[in-house]
Coordinates of C-alpha atoms in Angstrom, one line a residue:
X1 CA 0.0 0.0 0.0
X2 CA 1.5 3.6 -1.1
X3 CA 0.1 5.1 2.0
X4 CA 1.9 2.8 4.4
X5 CA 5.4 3.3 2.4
X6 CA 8.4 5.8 3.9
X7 CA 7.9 9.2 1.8
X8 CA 10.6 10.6 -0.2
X9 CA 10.8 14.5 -0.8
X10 CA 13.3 15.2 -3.4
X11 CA 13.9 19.1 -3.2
X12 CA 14.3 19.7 -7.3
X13 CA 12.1 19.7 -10.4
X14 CA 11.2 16.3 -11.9
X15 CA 13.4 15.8 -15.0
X16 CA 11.5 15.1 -18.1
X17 CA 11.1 11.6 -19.3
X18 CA 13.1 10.0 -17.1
X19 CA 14.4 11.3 -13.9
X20 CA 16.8 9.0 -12.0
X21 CA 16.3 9.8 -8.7
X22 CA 13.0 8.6 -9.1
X23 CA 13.9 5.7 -10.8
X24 CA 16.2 4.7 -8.0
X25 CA 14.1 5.7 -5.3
X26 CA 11.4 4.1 -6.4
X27 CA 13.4 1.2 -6.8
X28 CA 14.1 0.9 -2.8
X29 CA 10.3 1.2 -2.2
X30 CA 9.9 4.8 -1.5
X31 CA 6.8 7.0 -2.1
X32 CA 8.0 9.6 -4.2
X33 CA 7.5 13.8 -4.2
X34 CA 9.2 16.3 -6.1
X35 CA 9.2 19.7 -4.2
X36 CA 10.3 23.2 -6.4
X37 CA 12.0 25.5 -3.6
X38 CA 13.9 26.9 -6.5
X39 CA 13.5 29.2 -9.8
X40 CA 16.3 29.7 -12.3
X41 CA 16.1 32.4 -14.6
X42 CA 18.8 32.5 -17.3
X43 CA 20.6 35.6 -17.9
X44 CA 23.7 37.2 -20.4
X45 CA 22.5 35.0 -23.2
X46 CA 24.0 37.2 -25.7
X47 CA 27.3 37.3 -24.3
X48 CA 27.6 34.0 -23.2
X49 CA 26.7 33.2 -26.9
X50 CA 29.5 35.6 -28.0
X51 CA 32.1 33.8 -25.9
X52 CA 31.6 30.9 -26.9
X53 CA 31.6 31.6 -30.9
X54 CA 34.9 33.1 -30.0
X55 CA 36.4 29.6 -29.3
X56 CA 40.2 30.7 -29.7
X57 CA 39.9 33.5 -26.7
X58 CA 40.0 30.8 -24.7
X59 CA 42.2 26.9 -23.2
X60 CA 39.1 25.4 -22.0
X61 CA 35.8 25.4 -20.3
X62 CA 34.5 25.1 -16.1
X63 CA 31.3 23.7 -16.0
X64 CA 30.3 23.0 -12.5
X65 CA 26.4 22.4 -13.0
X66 CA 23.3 21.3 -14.6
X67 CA 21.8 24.8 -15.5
X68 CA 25.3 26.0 -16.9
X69 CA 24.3 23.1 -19.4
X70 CA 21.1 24.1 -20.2
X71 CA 22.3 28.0 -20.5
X72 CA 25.0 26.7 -23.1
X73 CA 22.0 24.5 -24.9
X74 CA 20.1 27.9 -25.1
X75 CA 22.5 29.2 -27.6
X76 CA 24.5 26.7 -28.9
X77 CA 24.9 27.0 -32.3
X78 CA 26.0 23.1 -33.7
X79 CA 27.9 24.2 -36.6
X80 CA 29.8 27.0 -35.4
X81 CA 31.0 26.2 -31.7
X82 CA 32.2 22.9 -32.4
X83 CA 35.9 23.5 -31.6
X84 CA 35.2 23.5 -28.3
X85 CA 35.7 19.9 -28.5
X86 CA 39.2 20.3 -29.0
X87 CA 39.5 22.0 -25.7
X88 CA 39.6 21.1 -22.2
X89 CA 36.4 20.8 -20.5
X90 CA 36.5 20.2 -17.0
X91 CA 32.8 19.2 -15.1
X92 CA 31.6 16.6 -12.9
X93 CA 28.4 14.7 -12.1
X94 CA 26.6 12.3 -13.8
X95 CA 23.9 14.2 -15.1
X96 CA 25.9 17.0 -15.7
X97 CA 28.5 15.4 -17.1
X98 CA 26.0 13.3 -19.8
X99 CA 24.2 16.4 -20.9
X100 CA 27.3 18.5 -21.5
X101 CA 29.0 15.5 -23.7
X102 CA 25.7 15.1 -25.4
X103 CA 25.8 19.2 -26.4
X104 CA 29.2 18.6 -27.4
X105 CA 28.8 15.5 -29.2
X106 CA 31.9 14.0 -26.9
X107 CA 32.3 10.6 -25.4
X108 CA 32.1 11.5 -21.3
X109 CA 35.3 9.8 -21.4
X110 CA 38.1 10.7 -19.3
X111 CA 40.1 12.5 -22.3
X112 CA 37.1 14.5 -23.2
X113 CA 35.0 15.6 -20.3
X114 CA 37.7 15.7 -17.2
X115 CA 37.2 15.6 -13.3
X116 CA 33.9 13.7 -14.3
X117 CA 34.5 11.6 -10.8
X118 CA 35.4 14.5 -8.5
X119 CA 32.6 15.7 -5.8
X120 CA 31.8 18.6 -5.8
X121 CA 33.4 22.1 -7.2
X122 CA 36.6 22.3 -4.5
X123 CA 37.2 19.3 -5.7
X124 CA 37.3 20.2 -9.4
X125 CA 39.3 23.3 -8.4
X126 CA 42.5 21.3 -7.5
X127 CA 41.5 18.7 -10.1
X128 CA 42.2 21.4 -13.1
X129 CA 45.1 23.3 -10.7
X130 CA 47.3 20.0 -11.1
X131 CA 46.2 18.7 -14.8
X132 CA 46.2 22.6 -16.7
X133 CA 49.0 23.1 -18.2
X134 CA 47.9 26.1 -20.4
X135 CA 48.8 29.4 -19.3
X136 CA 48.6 32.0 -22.5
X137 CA 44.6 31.7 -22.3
X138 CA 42.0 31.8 -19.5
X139 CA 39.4 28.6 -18.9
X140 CA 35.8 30.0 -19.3
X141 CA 33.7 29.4 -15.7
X142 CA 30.2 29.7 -16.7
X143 CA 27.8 29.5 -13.2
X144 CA 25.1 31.1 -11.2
X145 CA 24.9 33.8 -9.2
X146 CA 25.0 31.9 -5.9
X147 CA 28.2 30.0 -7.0
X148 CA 30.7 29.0 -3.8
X149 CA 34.1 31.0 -3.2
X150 CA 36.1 27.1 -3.3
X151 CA 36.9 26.9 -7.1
X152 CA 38.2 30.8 -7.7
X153 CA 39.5 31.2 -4.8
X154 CA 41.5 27.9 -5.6
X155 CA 42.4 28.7 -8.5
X156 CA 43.5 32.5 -8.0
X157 CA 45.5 30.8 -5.5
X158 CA 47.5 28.5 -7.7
X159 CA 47.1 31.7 -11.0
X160 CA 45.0 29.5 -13.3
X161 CA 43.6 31.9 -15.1
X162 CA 40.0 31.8 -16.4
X163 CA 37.3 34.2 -17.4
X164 CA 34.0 34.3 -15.5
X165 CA 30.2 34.4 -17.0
X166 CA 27.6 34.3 -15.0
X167 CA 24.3 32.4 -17.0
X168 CA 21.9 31.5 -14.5
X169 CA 20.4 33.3 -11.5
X170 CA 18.9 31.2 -8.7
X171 CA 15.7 32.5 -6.5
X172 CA 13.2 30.8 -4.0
X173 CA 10.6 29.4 -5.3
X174 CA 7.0 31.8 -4.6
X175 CA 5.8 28.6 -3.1
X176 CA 8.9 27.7 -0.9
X177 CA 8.0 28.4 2.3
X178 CA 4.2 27.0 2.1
X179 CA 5.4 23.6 0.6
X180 CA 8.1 23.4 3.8
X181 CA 5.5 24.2 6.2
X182 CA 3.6 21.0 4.8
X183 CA 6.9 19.3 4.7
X184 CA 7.7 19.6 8.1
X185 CA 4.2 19.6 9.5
X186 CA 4.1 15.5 9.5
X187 CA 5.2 13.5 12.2
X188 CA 5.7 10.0 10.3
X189 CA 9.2 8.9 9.3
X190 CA 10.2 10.4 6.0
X191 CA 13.5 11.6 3.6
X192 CA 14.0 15.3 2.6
X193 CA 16.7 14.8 -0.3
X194 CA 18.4 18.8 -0.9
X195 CA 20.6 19.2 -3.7
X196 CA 21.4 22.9 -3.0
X197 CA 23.3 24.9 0.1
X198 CA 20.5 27.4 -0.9
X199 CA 12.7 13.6 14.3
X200 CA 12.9 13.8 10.4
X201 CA 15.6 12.2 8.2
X202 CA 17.6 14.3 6.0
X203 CA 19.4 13.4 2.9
X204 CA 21.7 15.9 1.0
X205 CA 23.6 15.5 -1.9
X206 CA 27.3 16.2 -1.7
X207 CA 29.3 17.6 1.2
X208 CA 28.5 21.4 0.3
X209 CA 24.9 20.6 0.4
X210 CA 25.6 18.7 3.8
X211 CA 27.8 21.2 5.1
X212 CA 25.1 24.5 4.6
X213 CA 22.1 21.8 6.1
X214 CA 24.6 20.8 9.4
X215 CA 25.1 24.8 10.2
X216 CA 21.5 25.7 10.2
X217 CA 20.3 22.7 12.2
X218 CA 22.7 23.8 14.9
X219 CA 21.2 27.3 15.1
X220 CA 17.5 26.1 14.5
X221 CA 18.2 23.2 17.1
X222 CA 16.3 21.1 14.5
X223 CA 16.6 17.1 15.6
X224 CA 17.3 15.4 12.3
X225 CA 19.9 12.8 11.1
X226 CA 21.6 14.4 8.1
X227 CA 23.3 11.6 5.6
X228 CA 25.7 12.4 2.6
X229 CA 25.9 11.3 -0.6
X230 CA 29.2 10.0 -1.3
X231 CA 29.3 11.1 -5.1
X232 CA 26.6 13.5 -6.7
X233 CA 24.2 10.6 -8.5
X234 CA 21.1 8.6 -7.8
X235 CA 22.9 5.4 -7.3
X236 CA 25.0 6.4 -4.5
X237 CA 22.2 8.8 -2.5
X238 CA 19.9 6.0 -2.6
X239 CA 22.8 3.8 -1.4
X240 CA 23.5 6.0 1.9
X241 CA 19.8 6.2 2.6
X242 CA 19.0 2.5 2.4
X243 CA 22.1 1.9 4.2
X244 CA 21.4 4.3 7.2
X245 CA 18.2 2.9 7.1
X246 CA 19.3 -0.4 8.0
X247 CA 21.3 -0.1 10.7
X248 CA 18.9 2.6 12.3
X249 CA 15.5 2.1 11.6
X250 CA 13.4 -0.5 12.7
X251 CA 10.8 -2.4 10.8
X252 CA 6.9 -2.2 11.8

């Protein structure tokens, strides 16, 4: 019976056709809720567009995210931007990683689509810091607005040089607060999956994302568990939860 299975709130908007968090946690049983707490709204379309016609101003490209994807998809222009596949791209996960080698027509091997198995964006940072080796032209970073200090600040540090673009702006959802309240209202067992720093389980996805949740349950006193994902995909959240669940949570 749905009713009597442990609800899953994943705190992002369904992907279309197939979305594999759902996949996987339906897979382990779970009763399954998406929850938008965020709006993107895409911005500097023109100049992203210039930038990257203009292939030759620049080594490489950043890409630490989904949206940056979807900006590039925007404007991409198949028959004129295809040299950046002779460049070094540096992203990592899963999804992120598929649809940017899909855009660029690129195997997501290792020679094509680098750092593909790092964490998070710190972790890219001293990824590209110890495998760049070009110095005459900057990498092109193309994020949000609400991008972390880890990766320029790294890579100031170690004078990589790269151009930044911001494409994406991120804001709360008109709805956020209301579909929290309702969240959070419930007193039966459930998982609240966040893939954003923007008695209850709580999943998060990454150790950024884990780090921002642990900080404001200390000053909310909230009484939670909180349980990383190991690597930034389905597989490997749904792992953590089920195992957690084993050791911790008793059957009816």
């Amino acid at each position: 019976m749905e009713g009597n299975r442990c609800k899953m709130y994943l705190l992002k908007k369904e992907r279309e056709g197939e979305d594999s968090y759902r996949q996987a946690a339906e897979k382990e049983g779970f009763d399954v809720h998406f929850v938008t707490l965020l709006e993107f709204h895409y911005v500097n379309q023109s100049d992203l567009a210039q930038r990257l016609l203009d292939t030759d101003a620049y080594s490489g490209l950043i890409i630490t995210s989904q949206r940056a994807v979807t900006a590039m998809e925007k404007v991409w222009d198949v028959d004129k931007m295809t040299k950046w596949r002779d460049k070094k791209i540096y992203s990592f996960g899963r999804e992120t990683v598929k649809s940017l080698a899909i855009l660029l027509d690129v195997s997501q091997e290792k020679q094509h689509i680098i750092g593909r198995e790092c964490i998070n964006a710190g972790d890219l940072a001293g990824h590209i810091s110890t495998t760049h080796t070009s110095h005459h032209l900057p990498l092109l970073f193309l994020c949000g607005n609400k991008r972390r200090e880890e990766l320029p600040r790294h890579l100031h540090h170690k004078n990589v040089h790269f151009s930044e673009l911001i494409v994406y702006q991120t804001e709360s959802s008109a709805e956020a607060s209301k579909d929290m309240d309702e969240i959070f209202r419930g007193q039966d067992g459930r998982w609240i999956v966040f893939f954003s720093p923007s008695g209850v389980d709580i999943a998060c996805l990454g150790p950024t994302t884990g780090e921002a949740l642990e900080s404001h349950r200390e000053r909310l006193g909230i009484s939670c568990t909180i349980v990383v994902s190991s690597k930034p995909n389905a597989p490997s959240l749904m792992e953590e939860i089920t195992s957690h669940q084993k050791v911790f949570v008793k059957g009816p």
